[in-house]
PDB file of C-alpha atoms in Angstrom:
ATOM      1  CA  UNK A   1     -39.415  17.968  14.414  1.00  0.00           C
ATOM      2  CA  UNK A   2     -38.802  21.296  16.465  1.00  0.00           C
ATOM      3  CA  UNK A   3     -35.940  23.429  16.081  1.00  0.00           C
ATOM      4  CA  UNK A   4     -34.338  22.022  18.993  1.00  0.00           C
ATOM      5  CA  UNK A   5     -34.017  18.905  17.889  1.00  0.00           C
ATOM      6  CA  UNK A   6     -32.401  19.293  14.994  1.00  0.00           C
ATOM      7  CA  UNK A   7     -28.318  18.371  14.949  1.00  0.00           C
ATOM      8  CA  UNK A   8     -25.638  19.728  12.499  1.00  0.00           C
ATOM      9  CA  UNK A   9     -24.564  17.361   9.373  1.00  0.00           C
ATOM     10  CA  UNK A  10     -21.377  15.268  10.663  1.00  0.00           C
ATOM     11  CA  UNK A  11     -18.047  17.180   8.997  1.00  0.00           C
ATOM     12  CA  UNK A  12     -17.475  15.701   5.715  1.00  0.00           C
ATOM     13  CA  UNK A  13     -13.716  14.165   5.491  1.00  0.00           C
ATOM     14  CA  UNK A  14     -12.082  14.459   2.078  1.00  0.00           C
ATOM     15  CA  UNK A  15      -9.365  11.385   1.053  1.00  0.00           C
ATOM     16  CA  UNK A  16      -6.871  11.711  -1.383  1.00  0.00           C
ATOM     17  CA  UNK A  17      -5.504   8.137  -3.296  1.00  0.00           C
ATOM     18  CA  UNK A  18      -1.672   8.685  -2.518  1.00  0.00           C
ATOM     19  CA  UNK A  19      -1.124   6.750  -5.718  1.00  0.00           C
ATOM     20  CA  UNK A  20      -2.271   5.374  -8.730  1.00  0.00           C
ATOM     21  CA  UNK A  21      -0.665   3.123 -11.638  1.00  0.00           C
ATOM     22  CA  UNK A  22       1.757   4.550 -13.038  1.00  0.00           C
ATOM     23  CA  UNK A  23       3.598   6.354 -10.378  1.00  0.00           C
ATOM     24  CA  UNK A  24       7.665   6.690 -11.447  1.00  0.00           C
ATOM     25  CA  UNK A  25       9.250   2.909  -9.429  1.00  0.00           C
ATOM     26  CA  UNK A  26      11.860   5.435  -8.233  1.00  0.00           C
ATOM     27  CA  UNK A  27      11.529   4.683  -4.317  1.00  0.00           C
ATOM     28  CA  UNK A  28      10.514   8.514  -3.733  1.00  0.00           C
ATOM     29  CA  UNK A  29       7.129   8.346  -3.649  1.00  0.00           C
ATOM     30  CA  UNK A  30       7.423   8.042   0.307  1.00  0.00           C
ATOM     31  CA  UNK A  31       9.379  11.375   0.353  1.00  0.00           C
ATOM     32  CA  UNK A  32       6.964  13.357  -2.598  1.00  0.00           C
ATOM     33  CA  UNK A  33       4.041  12.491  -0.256  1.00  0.00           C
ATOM     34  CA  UNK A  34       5.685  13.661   2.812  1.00  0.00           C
ATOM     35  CA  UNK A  35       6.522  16.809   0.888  1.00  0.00           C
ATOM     36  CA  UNK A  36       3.259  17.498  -0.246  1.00  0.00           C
ATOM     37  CA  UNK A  37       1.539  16.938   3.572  1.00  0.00           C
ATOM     38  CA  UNK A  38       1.320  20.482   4.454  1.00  0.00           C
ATOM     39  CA  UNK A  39      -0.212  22.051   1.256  1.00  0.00           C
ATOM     40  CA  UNK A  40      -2.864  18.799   1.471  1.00  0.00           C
ATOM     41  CA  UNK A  41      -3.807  19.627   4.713  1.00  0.00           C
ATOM     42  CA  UNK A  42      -4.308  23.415   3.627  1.00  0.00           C
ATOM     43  CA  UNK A  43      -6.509  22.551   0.580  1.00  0.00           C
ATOM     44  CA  UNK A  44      -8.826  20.738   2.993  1.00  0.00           C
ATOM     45  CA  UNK A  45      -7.417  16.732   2.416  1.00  0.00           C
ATOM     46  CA  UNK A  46      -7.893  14.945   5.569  1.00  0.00           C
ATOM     47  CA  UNK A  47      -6.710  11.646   4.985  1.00  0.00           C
ATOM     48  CA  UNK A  48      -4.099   9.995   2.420  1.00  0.00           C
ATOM     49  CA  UNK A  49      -4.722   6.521   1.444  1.00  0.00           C
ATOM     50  CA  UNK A  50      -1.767   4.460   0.626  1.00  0.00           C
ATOM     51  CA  UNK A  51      -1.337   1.835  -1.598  1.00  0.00           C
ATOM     52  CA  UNK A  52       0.345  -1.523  -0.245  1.00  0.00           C
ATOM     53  CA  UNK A  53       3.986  -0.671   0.560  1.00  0.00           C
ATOM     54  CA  UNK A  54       5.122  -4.418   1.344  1.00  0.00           C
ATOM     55  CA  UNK A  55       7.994  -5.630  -0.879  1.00  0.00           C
ATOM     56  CA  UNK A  56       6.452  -6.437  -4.128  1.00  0.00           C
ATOM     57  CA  UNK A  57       7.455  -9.388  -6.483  1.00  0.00           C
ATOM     58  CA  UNK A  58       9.896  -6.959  -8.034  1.00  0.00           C
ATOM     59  CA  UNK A  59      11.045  -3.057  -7.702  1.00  0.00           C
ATOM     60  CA  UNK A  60       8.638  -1.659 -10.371  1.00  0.00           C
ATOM     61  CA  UNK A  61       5.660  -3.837  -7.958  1.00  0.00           C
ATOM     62  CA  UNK A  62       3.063  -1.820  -7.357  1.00  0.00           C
ATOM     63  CA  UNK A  63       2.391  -4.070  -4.017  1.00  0.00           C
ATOM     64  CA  UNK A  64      -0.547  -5.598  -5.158  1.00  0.00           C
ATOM     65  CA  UNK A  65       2.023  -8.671  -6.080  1.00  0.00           C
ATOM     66  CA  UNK A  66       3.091  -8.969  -2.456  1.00  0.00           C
ATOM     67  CA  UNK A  67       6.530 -11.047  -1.983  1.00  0.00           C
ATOM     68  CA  UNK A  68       7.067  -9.958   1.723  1.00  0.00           C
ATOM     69  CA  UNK A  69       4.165  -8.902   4.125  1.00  0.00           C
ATOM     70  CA  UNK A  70       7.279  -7.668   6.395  1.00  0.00           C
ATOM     71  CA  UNK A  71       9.254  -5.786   4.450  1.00  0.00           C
ATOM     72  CA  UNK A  72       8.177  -1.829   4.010  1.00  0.00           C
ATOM     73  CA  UNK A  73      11.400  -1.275   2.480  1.00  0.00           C
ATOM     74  CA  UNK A  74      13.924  -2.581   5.521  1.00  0.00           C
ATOM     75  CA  UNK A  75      15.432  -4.853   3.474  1.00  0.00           C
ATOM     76  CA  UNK A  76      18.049  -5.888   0.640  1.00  0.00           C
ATOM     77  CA  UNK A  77      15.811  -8.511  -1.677  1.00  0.00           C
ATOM     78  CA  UNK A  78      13.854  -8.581  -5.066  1.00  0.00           C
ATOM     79  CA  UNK A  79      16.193  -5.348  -6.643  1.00  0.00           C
ATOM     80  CA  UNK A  80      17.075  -3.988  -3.312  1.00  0.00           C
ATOM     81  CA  UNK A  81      16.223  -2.176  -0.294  1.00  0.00           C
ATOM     82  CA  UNK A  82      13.187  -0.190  -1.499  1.00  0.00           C
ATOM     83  CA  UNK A  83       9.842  -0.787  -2.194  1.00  0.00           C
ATOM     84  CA  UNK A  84       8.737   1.249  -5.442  1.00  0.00           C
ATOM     85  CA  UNK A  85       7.458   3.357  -3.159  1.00  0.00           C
ATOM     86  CA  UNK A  86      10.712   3.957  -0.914  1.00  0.00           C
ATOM     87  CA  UNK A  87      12.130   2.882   2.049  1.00  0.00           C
ATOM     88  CA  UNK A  88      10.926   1.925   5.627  1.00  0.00           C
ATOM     89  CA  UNK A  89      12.461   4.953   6.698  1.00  0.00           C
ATOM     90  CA  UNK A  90      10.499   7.212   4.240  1.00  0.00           C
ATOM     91  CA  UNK A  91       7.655   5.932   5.081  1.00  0.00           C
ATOM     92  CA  UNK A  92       8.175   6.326   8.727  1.00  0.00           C
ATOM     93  CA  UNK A  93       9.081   9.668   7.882  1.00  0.00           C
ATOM     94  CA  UNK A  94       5.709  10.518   5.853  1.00  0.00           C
ATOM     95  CA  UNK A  95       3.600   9.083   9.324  1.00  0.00           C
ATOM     96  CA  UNK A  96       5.370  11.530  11.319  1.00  0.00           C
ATOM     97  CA  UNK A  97       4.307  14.475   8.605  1.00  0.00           C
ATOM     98  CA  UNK A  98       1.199  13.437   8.790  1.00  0.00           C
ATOM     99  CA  UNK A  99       0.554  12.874  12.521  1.00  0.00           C
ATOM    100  CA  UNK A 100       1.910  16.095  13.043  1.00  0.00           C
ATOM    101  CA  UNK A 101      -0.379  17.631  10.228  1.00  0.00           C
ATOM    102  CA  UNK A 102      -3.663  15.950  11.417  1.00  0.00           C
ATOM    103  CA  UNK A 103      -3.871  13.872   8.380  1.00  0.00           C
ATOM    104  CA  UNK A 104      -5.399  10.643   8.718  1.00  0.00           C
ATOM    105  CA  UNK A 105      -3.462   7.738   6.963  1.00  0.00           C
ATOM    106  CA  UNK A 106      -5.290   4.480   5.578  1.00  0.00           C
ATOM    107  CA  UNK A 107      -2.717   1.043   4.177  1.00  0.00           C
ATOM    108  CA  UNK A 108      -4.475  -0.445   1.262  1.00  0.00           C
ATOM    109  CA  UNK A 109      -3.951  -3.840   2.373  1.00  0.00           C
ATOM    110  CA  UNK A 110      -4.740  -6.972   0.255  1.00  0.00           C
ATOM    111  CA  UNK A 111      -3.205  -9.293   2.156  1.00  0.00           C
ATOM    112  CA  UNK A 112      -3.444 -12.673   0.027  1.00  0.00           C
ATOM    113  CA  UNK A 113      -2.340 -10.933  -3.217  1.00  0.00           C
ATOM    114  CA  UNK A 114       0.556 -13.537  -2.830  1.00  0.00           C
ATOM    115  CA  UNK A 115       3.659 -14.172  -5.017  1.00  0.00           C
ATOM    116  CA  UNK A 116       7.283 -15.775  -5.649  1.00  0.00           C
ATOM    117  CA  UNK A 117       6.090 -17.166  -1.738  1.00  0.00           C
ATOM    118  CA  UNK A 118       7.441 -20.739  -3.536  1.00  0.00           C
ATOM    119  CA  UNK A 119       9.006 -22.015  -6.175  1.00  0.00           C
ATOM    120  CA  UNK A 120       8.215 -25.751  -7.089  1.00  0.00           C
ATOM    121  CA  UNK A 121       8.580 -28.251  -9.609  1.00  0.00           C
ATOM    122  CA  UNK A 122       5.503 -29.498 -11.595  1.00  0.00           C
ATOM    123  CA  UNK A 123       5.247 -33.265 -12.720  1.00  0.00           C
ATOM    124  CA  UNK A 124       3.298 -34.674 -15.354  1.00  0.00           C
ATOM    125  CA  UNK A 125       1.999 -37.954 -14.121  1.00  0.00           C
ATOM    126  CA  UNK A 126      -0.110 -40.589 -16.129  1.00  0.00           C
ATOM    127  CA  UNK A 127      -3.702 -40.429 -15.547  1.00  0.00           C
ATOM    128  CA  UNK A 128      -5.730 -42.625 -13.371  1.00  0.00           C
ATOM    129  CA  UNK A 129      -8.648 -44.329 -15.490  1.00  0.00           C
ATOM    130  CA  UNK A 130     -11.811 -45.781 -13.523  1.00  0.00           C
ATOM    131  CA  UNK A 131     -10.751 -49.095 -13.754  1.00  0.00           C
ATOM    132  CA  UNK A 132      -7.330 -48.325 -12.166  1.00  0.00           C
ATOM    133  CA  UNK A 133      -9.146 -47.077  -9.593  1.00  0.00           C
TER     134      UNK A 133
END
């Protein structure tokens, strides 16, 4: 191969997870990530993933336990208007940071993680034999 046809290695993105476990479930975590765009961006972090922000089965959810694919925080159910993570309007507010920033954002979404969808009542009933058939 000559020197001519040799190409430069493709830029190497860095992510940062924009979460983990035990993050405090005090609906802020929208606005300490928005906060912190800027000084990401300077230390060379080009893209923030975030972890499921749907409404969780309750406030301290991590969103893994999904209750409402449609709610990012918008609405007053299961403990209140936040997510863990904070409101629609804090995370609306952390997309803006980092559009303007040039950081790349990726949803961790696990869609059929699935809970409190329905509640039901289970029935013991007598069991068929072969013969009842």
């Amino acid at each position: 191969m000559g020197e001519q046809d040799r190409r430069p290695t493709p830029e190497n993105a860095t992510m940062l997870q924009g979460y983990e476990w035990n993050v405090p479930a005090d609906g802020k975590h929208w606005t300490r990530l928005r906060d912190a765009v800027p000084t990401l961006k300077a230390i060379g972090v080009d893209n923030i993933w975030l972890p499921p922000g749907c409404k969780a089965s309750s406030s301290k959810g991590n969103g893994f336990d999904i209750y409402d694919l449609y709610d990012l925080g918008e609405f007053d159910q299961k403990d209140g208007k936040a997510t863990k993570w904070g409101t629609k309007e804090q995370l609306m507010d952390l997309m803006g940071a980092a559009k303007e920033k040039g950081v790349g954002v990726y949803w961790d979404a696990v869609l059929n993680h699935k809970v409190a969808m329905l509640e039901f009542t289970a029935y013991e009933v007598e069991q068929l034999t072969a013969t009842q058939g």
